[in-house]
CSV table of N, CA and C in Angstrom, one decimal:
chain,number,residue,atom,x,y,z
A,1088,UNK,N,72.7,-84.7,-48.6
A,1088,UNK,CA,73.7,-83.9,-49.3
A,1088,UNK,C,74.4,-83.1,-48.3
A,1089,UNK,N,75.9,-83.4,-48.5
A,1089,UNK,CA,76.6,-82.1,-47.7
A,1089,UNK,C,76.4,-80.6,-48.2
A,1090,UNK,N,76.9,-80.0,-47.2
A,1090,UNK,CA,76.7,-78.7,-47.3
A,1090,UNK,C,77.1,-78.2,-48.3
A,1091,UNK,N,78.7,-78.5,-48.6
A,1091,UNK,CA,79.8,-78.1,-49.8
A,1091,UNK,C,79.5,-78.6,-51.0
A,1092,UNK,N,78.5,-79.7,-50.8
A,1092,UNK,CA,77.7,-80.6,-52.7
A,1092,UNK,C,76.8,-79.5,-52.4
A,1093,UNK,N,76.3,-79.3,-51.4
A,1093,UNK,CA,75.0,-77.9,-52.0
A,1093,UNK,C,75.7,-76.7,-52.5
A,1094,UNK,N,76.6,-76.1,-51.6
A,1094,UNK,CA,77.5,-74.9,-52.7
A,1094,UNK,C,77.7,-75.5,-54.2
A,1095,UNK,N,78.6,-76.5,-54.2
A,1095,UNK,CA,78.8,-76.6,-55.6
A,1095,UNK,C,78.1,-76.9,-56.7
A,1096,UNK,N,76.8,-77.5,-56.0
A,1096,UNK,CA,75.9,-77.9,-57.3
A,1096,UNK,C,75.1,-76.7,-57.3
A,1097,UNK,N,74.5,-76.2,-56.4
A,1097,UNK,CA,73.2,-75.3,-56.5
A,1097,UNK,C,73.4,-73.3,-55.6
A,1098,UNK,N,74.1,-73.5,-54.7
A,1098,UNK,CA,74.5,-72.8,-53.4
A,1098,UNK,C,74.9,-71.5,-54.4
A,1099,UNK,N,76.3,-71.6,-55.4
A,1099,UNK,CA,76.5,-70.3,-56.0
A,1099,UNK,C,75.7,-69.8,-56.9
A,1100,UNK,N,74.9,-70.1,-57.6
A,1100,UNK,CA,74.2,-69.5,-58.4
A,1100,UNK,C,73.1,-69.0,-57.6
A,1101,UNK,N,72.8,-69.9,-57.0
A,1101,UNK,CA,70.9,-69.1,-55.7
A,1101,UNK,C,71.5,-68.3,-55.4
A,1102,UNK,N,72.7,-68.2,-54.8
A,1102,UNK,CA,73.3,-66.4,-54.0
A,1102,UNK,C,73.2,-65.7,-54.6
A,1103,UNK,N,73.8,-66.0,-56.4
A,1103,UNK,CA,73.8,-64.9,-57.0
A,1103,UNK,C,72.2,-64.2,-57.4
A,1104,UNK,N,71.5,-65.4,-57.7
A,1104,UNK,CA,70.4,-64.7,-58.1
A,1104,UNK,C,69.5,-63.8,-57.0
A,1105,UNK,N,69.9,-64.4,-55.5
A,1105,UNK,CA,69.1,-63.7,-54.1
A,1105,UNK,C,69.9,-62.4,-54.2
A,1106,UNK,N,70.8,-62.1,-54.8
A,1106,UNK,CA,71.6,-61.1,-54.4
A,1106,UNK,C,71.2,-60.0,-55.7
A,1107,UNK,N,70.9,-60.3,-56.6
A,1107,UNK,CA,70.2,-59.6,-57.5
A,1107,UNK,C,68.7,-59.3,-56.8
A,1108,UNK,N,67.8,-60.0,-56.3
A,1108,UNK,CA,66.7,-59.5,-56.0
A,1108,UNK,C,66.7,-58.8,-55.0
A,1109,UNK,N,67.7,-58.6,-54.2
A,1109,UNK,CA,68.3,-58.1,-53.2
A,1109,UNK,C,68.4,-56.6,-53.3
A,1110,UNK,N,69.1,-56.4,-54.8
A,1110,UNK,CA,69.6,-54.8,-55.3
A,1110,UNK,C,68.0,-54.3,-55.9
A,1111,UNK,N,67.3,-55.1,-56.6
A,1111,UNK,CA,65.9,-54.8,-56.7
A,1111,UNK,C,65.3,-53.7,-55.7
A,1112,UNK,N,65.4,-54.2,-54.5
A,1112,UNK,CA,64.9,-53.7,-53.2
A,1112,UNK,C,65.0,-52.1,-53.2
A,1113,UNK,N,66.7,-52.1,-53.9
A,1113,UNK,CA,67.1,-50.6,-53.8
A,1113,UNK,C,66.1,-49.2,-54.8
A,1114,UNK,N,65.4,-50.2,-55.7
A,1114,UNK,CA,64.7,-49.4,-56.6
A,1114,UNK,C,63.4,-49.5,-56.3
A,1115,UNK,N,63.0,-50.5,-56.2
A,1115,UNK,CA,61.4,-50.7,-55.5
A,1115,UNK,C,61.3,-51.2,-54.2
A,1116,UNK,N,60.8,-50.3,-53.2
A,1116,UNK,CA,60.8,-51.1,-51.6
A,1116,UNK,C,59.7,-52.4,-51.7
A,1117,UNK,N,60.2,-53.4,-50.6
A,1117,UNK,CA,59.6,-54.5,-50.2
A,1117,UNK,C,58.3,-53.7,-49.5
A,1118,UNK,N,57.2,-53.8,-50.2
A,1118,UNK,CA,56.0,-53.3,-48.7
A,1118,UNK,C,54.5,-53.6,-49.7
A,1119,UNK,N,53.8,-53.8,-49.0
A,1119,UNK,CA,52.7,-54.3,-49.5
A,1119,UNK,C,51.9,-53.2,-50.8
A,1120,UNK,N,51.8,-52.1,-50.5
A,1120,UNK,CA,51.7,-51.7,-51.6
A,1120,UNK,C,52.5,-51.1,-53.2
A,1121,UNK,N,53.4,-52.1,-53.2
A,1121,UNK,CA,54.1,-52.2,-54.1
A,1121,UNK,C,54.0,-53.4,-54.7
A,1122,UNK,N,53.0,-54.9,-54.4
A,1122,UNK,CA,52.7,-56.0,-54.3
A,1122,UNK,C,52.3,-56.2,-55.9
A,1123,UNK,N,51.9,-55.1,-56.7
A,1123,UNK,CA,51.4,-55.2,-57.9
A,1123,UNK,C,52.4,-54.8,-59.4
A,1124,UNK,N,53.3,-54.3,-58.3
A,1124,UNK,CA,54.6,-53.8,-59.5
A,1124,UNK,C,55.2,-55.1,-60.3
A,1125,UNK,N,55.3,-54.6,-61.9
A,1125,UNK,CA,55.5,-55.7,-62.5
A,1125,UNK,C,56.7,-55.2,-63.4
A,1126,UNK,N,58.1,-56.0,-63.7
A,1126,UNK,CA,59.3,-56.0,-64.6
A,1126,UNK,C,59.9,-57.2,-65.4
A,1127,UNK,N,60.3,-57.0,-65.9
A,1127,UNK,CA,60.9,-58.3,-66.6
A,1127,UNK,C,62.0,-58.7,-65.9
A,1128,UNK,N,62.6,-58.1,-65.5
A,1128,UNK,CA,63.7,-58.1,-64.4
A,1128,UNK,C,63.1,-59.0,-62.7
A,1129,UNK,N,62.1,-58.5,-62.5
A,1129,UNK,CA,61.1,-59.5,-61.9
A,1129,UNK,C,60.7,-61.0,-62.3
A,1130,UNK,N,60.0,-61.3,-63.8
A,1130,UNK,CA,59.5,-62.1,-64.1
A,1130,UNK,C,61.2,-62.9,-64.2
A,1131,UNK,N,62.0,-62.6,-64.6
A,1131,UNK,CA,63.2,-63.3,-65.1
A,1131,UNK,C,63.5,-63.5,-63.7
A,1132,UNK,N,63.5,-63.1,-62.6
A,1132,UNK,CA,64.0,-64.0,-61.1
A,1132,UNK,C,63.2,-64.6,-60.8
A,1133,UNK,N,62.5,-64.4,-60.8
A,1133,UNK,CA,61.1,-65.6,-60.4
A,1133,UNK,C,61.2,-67.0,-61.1
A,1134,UNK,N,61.5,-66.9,-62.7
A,1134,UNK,CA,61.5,-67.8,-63.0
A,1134,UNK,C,62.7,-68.9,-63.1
A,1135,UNK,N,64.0,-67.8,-62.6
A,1135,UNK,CA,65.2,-68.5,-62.3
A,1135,UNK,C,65.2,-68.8,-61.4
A,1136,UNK,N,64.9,-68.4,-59.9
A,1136,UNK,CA,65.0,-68.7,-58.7
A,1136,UNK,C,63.9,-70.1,-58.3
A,1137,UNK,N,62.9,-70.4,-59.5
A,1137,UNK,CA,62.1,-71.2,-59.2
A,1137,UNK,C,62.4,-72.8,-59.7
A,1138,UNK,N,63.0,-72.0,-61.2
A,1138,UNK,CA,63.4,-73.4,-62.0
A,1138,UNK,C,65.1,-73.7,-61.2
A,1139,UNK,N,65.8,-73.2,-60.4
A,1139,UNK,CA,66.9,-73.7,-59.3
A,1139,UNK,C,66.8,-74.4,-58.5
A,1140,UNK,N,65.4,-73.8,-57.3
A,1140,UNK,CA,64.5,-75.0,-56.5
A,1140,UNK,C,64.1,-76.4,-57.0
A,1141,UNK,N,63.6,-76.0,-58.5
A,1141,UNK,CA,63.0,-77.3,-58.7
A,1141,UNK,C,64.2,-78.2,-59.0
A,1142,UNK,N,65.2,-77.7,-59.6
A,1142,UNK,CA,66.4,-78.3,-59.9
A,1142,UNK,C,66.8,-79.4,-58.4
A,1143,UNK,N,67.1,-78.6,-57.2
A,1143,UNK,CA,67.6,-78.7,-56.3
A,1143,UNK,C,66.6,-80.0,-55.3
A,1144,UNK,N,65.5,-79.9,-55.6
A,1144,UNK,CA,64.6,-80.8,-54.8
A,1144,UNK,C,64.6,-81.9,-55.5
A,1145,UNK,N,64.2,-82.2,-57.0
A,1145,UNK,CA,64.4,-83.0,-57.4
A,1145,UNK,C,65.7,-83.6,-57.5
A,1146,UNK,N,67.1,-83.4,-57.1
A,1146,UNK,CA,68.4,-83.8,-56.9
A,1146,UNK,C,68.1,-84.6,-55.2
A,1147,UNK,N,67.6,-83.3,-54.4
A,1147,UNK,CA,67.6,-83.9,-53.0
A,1147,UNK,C,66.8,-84.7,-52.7
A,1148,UNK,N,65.5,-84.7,-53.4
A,1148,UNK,CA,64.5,-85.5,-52.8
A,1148,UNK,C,64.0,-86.8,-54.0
A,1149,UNK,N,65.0,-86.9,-54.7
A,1149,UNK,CA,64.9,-87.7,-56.3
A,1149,UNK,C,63.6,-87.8,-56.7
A,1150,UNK,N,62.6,-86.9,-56.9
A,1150,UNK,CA,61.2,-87.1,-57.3
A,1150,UNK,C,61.4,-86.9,-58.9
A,1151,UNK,N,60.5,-88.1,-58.4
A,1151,UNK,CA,60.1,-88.4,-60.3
A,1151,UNK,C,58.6,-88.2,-60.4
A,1152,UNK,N,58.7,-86.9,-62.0
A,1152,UNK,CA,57.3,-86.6,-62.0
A,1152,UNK,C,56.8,-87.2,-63.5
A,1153,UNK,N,55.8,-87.7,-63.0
A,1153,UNK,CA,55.6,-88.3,-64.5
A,1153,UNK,C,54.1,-87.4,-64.7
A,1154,UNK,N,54.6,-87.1,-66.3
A,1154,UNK,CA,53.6,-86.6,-67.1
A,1154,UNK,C,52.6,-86.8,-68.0
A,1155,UNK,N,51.5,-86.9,-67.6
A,1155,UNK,CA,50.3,-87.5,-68.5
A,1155,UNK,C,49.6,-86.4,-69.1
A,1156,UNK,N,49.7,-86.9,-71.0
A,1156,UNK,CA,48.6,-85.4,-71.8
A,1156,UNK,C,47.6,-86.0,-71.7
């Protein structure tokens, strides 16, 4: 994947969301004992920033997951 298919497919939205956890920082410092602080504002990047990756690997690395109940 070129660089510019990664902006366009994936690249602007991860900024935006790194750039929101980013302003987080301003209200809660990054440091180990802050490791237990919990927001929805948290849970909601975590789970955007995660469900992006998985978007993004499975594009780049075409993995197919098959699911067995």
């Amino acid at each position: 994947m070129r660089r510019q298919d990664f902006l366009n497919n994936f690249g602007g939205y991860y900024l935006m969301l790194e750039k929101k956890l980013m302003t987080t920082f301003n209200y809660v410092g990054l440091s180990t004992s802050n490791f237990s602080t919990f927001s929805n504002e948290y849970a909601l990047l975590i789970q955007s920033i995660g469900a992006e990756l998985d978007s993004f690997f499975r594009d780049r690395f075409k993995f197919c997951v098959n699911v067995k109940n």
